[in-house]
Coordinates of C-alpha atoms in Angstrom, one line a residue:
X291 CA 0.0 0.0 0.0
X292 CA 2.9 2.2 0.7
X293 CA 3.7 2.0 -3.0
X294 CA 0.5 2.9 -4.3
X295 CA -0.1 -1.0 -5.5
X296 CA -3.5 -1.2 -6.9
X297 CA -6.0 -3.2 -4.8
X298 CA -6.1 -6.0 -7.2
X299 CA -2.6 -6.4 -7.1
X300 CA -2.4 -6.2 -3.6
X301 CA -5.3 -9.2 -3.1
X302 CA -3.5 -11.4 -5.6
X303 CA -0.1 -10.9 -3.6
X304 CA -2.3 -11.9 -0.8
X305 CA -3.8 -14.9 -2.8
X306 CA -0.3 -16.3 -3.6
X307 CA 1.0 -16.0 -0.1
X308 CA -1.6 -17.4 1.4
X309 CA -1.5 -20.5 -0.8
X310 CA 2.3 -20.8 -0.2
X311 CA 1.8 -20.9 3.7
X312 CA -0.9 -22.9 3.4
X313 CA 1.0 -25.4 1.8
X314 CA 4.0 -25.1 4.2
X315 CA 1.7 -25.3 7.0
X316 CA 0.7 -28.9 5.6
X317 CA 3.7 -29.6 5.6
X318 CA 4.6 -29.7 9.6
X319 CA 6.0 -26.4 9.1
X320 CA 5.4 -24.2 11.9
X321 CA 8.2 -21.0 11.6
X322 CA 9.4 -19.7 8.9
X323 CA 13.3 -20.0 9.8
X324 CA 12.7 -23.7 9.1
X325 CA 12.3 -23.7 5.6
X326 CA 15.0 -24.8 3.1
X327 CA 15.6 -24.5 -0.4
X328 CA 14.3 -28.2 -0.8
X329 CA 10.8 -27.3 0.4
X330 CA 10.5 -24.3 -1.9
X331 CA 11.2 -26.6 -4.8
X332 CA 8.7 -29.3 -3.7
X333 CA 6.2 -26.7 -3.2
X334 CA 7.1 -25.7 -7.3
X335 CA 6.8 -29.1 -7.9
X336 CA 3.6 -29.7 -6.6
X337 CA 2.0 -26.7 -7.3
X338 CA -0.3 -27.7 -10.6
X339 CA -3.5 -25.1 -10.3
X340 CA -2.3 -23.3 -12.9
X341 CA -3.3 -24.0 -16.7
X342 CA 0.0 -21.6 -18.4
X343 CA 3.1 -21.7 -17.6
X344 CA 2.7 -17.9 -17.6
X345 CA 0.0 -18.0 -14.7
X346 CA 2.7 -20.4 -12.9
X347 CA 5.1 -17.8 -13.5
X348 CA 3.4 -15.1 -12.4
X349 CA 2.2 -16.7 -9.2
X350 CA 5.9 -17.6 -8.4
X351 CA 7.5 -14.2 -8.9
X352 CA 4.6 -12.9 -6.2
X353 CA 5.5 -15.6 -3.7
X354 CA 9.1 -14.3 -4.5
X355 CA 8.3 -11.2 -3.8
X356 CA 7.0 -12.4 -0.4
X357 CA 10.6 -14.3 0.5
X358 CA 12.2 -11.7 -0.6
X359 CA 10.3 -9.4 2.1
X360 CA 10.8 -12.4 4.8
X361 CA 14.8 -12.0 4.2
X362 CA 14.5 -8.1 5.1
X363 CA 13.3 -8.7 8.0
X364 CA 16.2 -11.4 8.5
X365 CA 13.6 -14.3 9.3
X366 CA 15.1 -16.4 6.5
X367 CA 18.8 -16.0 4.9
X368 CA 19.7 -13.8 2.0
X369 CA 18.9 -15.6 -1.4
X370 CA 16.4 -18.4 -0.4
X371 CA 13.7 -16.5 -2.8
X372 CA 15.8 -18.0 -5.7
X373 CA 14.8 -21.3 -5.0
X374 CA 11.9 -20.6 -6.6
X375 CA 11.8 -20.6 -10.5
X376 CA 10.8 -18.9 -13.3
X377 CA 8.2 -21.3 -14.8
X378 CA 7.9 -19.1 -18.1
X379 CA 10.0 -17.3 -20.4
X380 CA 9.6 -13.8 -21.8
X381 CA 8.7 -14.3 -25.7
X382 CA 7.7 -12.1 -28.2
X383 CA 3.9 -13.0 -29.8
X384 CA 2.0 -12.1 -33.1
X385 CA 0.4 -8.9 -33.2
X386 CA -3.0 -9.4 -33.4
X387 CA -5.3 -6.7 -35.9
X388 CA -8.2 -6.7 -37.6
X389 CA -8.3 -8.5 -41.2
X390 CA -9.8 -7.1 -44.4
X391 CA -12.7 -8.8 -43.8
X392 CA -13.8 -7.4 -40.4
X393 CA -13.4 -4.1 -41.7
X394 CA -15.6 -4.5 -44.4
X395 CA -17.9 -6.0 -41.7
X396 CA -18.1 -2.8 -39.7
X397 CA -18.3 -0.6 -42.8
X398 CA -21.5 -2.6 -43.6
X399 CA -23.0 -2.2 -40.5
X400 CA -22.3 1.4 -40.1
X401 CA -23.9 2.4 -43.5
X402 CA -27.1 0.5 -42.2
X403 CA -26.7 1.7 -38.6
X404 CA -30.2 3.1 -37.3
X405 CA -31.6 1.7 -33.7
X406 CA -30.1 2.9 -30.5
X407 CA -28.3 -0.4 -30.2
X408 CA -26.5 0.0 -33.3
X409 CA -25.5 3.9 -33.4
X410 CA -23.6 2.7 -29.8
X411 CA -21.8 -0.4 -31.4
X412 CA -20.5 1.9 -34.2
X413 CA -19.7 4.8 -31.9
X414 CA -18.1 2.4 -29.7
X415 CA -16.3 0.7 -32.3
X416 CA -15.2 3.8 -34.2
X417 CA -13.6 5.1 -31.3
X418 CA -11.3 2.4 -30.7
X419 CA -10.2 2.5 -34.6
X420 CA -9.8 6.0 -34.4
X421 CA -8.9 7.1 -31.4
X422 CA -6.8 4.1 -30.1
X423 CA -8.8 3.7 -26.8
X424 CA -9.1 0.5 -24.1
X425 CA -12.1 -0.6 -23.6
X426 CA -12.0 0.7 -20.0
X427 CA -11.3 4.0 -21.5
X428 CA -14.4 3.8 -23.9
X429 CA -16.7 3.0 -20.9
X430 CA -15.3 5.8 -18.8
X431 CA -15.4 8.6 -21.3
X432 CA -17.3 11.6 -20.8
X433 CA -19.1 14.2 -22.7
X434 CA -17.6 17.0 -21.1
X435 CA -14.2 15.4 -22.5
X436 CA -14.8 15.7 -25.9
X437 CA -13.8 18.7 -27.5
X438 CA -16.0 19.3 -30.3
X439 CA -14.5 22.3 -32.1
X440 CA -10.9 21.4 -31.2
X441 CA -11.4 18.1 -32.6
X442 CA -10.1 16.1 -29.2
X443 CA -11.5 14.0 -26.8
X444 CA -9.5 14.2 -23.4
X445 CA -9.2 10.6 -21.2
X446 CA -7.8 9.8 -18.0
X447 CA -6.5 6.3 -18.7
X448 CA -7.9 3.6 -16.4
X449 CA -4.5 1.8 -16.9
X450 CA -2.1 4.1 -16.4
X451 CA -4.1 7.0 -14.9
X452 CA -2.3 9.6 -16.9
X453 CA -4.1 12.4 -19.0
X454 CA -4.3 11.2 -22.8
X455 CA -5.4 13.9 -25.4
X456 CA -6.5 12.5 -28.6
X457 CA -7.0 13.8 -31.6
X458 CA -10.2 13.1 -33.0
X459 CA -11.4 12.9 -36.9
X460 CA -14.7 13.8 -38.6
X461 CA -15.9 10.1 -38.9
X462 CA -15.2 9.7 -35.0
X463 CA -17.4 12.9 -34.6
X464 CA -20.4 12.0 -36.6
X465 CA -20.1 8.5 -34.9
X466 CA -20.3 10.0 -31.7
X467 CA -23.0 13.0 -32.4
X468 CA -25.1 10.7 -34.1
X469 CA -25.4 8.2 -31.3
X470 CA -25.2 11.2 -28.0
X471 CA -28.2 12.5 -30.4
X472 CA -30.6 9.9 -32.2
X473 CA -29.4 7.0 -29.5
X474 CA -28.6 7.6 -25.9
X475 CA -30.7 7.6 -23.2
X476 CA -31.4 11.3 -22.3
X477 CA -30.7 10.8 -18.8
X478 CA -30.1 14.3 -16.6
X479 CA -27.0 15.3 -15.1
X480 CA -25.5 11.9 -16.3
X481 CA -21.8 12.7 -18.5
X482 CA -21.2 9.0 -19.0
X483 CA -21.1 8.9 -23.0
X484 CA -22.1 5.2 -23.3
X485 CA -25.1 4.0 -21.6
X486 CA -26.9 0.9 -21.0
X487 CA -30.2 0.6 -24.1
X488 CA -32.3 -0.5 -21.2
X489 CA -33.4 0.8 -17.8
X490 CA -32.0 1.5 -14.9
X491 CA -29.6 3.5 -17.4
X492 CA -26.5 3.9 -16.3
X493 CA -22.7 3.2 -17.6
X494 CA -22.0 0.7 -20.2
X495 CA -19.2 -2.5 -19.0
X496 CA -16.3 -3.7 -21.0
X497 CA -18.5 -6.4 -21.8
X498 CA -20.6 -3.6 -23.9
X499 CA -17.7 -3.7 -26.1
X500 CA -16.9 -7.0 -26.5
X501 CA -21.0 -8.2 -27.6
X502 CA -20.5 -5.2 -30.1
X503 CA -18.0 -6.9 -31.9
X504 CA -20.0 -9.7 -32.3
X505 CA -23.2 -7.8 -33.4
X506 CA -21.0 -6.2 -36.5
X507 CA -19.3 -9.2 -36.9
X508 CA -15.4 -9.1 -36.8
X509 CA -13.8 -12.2 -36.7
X510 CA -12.5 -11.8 -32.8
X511 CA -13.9 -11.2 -29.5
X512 CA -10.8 -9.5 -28.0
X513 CA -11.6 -5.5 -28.2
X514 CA -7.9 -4.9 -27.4
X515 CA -7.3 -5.9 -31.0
X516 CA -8.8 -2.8 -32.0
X517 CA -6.0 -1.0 -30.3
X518 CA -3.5 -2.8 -31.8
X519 CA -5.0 -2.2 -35.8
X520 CA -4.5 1.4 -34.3
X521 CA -1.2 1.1 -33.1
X522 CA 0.2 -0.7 -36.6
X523 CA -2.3 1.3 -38.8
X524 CA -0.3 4.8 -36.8
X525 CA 3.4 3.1 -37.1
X526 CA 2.9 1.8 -40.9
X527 CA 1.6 5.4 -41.8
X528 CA 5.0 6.6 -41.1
X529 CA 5.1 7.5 -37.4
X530 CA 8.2 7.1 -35.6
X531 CA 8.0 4.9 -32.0
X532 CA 7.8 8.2 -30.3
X533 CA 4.8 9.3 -32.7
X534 CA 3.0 6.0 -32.3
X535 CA 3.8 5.6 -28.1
X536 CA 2.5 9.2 -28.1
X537 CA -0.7 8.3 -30.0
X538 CA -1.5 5.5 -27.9
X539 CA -1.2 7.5 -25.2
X540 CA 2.5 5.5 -24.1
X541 CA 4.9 7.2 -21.7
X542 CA 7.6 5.9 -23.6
X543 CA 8.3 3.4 -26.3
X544 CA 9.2 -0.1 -24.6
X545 CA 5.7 -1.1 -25.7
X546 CA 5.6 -0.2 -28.9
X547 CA 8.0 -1.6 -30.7
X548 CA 6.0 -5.1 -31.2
X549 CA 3.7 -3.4 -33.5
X550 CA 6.9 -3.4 -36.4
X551 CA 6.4 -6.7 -36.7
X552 CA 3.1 -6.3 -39.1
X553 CA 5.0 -3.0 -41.4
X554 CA 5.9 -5.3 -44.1
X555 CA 7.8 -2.6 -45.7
X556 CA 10.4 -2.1 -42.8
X557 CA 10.5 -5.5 -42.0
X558 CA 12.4 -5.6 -46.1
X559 CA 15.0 -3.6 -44.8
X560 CA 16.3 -5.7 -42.5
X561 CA 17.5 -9.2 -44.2
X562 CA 21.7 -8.8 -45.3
X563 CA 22.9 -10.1 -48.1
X564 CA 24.9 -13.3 -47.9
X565 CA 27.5 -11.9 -50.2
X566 CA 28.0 -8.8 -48.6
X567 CA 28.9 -10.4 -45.7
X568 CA 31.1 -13.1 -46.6
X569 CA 28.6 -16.2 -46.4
X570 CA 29.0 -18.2 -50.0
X571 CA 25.6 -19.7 -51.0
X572 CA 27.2 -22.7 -52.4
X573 CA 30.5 -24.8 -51.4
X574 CA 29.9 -24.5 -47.9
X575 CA 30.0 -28.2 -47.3
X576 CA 31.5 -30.6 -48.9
X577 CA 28.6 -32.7 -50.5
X578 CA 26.9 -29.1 -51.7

């Protein structure tokens, strides 16, 4: 708490440590100063509620944290945290956008957009394209944020908490007027832009977004996808990583750089040729 943790955080250190002593409690253990290396690792070993090695990972690097703590306060020796392994590497994975197809789905169901239920999916949707958002920044935004004749929409990101000012095209606009106009709930004093279609109105979930895929029909169900075709779609346009951190609303660029693995154009640029650097294509062994 000292650190500012977030709650969640804080409850899942809690989670972990608690199933750690529980097991060492089993165990016959009954003080702290009597555990050895040898029980850490049986407690790896037998430690199978997790379905990734990633989730393993992560649960190990909390209890970690947790021995690490113990060793401060000099109830176990320096270094027996590091009898607990890392269960998963760190790997690079596929960027994830929106195909052809999907797009042509949502361009469909925007020109035939009409009910209340559909001006929010495109408004919702159209956001995330255009403006980059989470989907926990899409439920949380506000009229009073959006600047209509600057041509922003301000956002306090639920991630990160920091201010985000994006910049926000005519498309975007009309999505957005449209729906606050023919398709919202008219609900006094309530700034919320997205609200539920049914009563008791009130803020839409992250849920919201993910049924609106469905309804237009794009091939996937993760909304965060959407922030990634924004991300490559900013970076292949010719943004630098500084542009395309700043446009997603990034404090730096340590994120960003996955999103060069879909700009086919850069990604040319990169191969050497054999000759150039000495490598012969043929006679390299003796049968070639």
């Amino acid at each position: 708490r000292n650190e500012r943790w977030e709650k969640s955080t804080i409850q899942m250190m809690e989670i972990c440590a608690a199933t750690f002593c529980h097991y060492i409690a089993n165990a016959g253990i009954t003080s702290f100063s009597d555990l050895t290396p040898e029980i850490i690792k049986q407690f790896n070993i037998r430690d199978d509620g997790h379905k990734t090695p990633e989730a393993k990972s992560a649960c190990n690097g909390r209890i970690r944290k947790f021995l690490q703590y113990l060793e401060t306060e000099k109830v176990l020796p320096y270094g027996m945290h590091l009898a607990l392994p890392h269960m998963a590497a760190s790997g690079e994975k596929i960027v994830e956008v929106l195909d052809k197809e999907s797009l042509e789905a949502f361009e469909r169901y925007r020109s035939g957009a009409s009910t209340p239920l559909q001006l929010r999916d495109v408004a919702i949707i159209q956001c995330a394209l255009d403006l980059g958002f989470r989907a926990c920044d899409i439920v949380g935004m506000r009229i009073s944020d959006i600047r209509w004749k600057d041509s922003f929409v301000r956002t306090i990101q639920d991630k990160t908490k920091a201010e985000h000012w994006a910049p926000m095209m005519n498309r975007t606009g009309n999505a957005l007027y449209r729906y606050i106009r023919d398709g919202r709930p008219k609900i006094p004093g309530e700034d919320h832009v997205f609200l539920t279609i049914m009563a008791p109105y009130g803020p839409i979930s992250s849920t919201t977004c993910r049924h609106a895929l469905m309804r237009v029909g794009i091939s996937t169900t993760k909304f965060h996808s959407i922030r990634k075709t924004y991300g490559s779609d900013t970076l292949n346009s010719g943004a630098t990583l500084e542009e395309t951190a700043a446009a997603l609303g990034h404090t730096d660029t340590n994120n960003v750089h996955k999103y060069t693995l879909l700009d086919d154009e850069k990604m040319r640029l990169c191969p050497l040729s054999l000759k150039e650097i000495g490598l012969p294509l043929e006679g390299r062994y003796p049968h070639a």
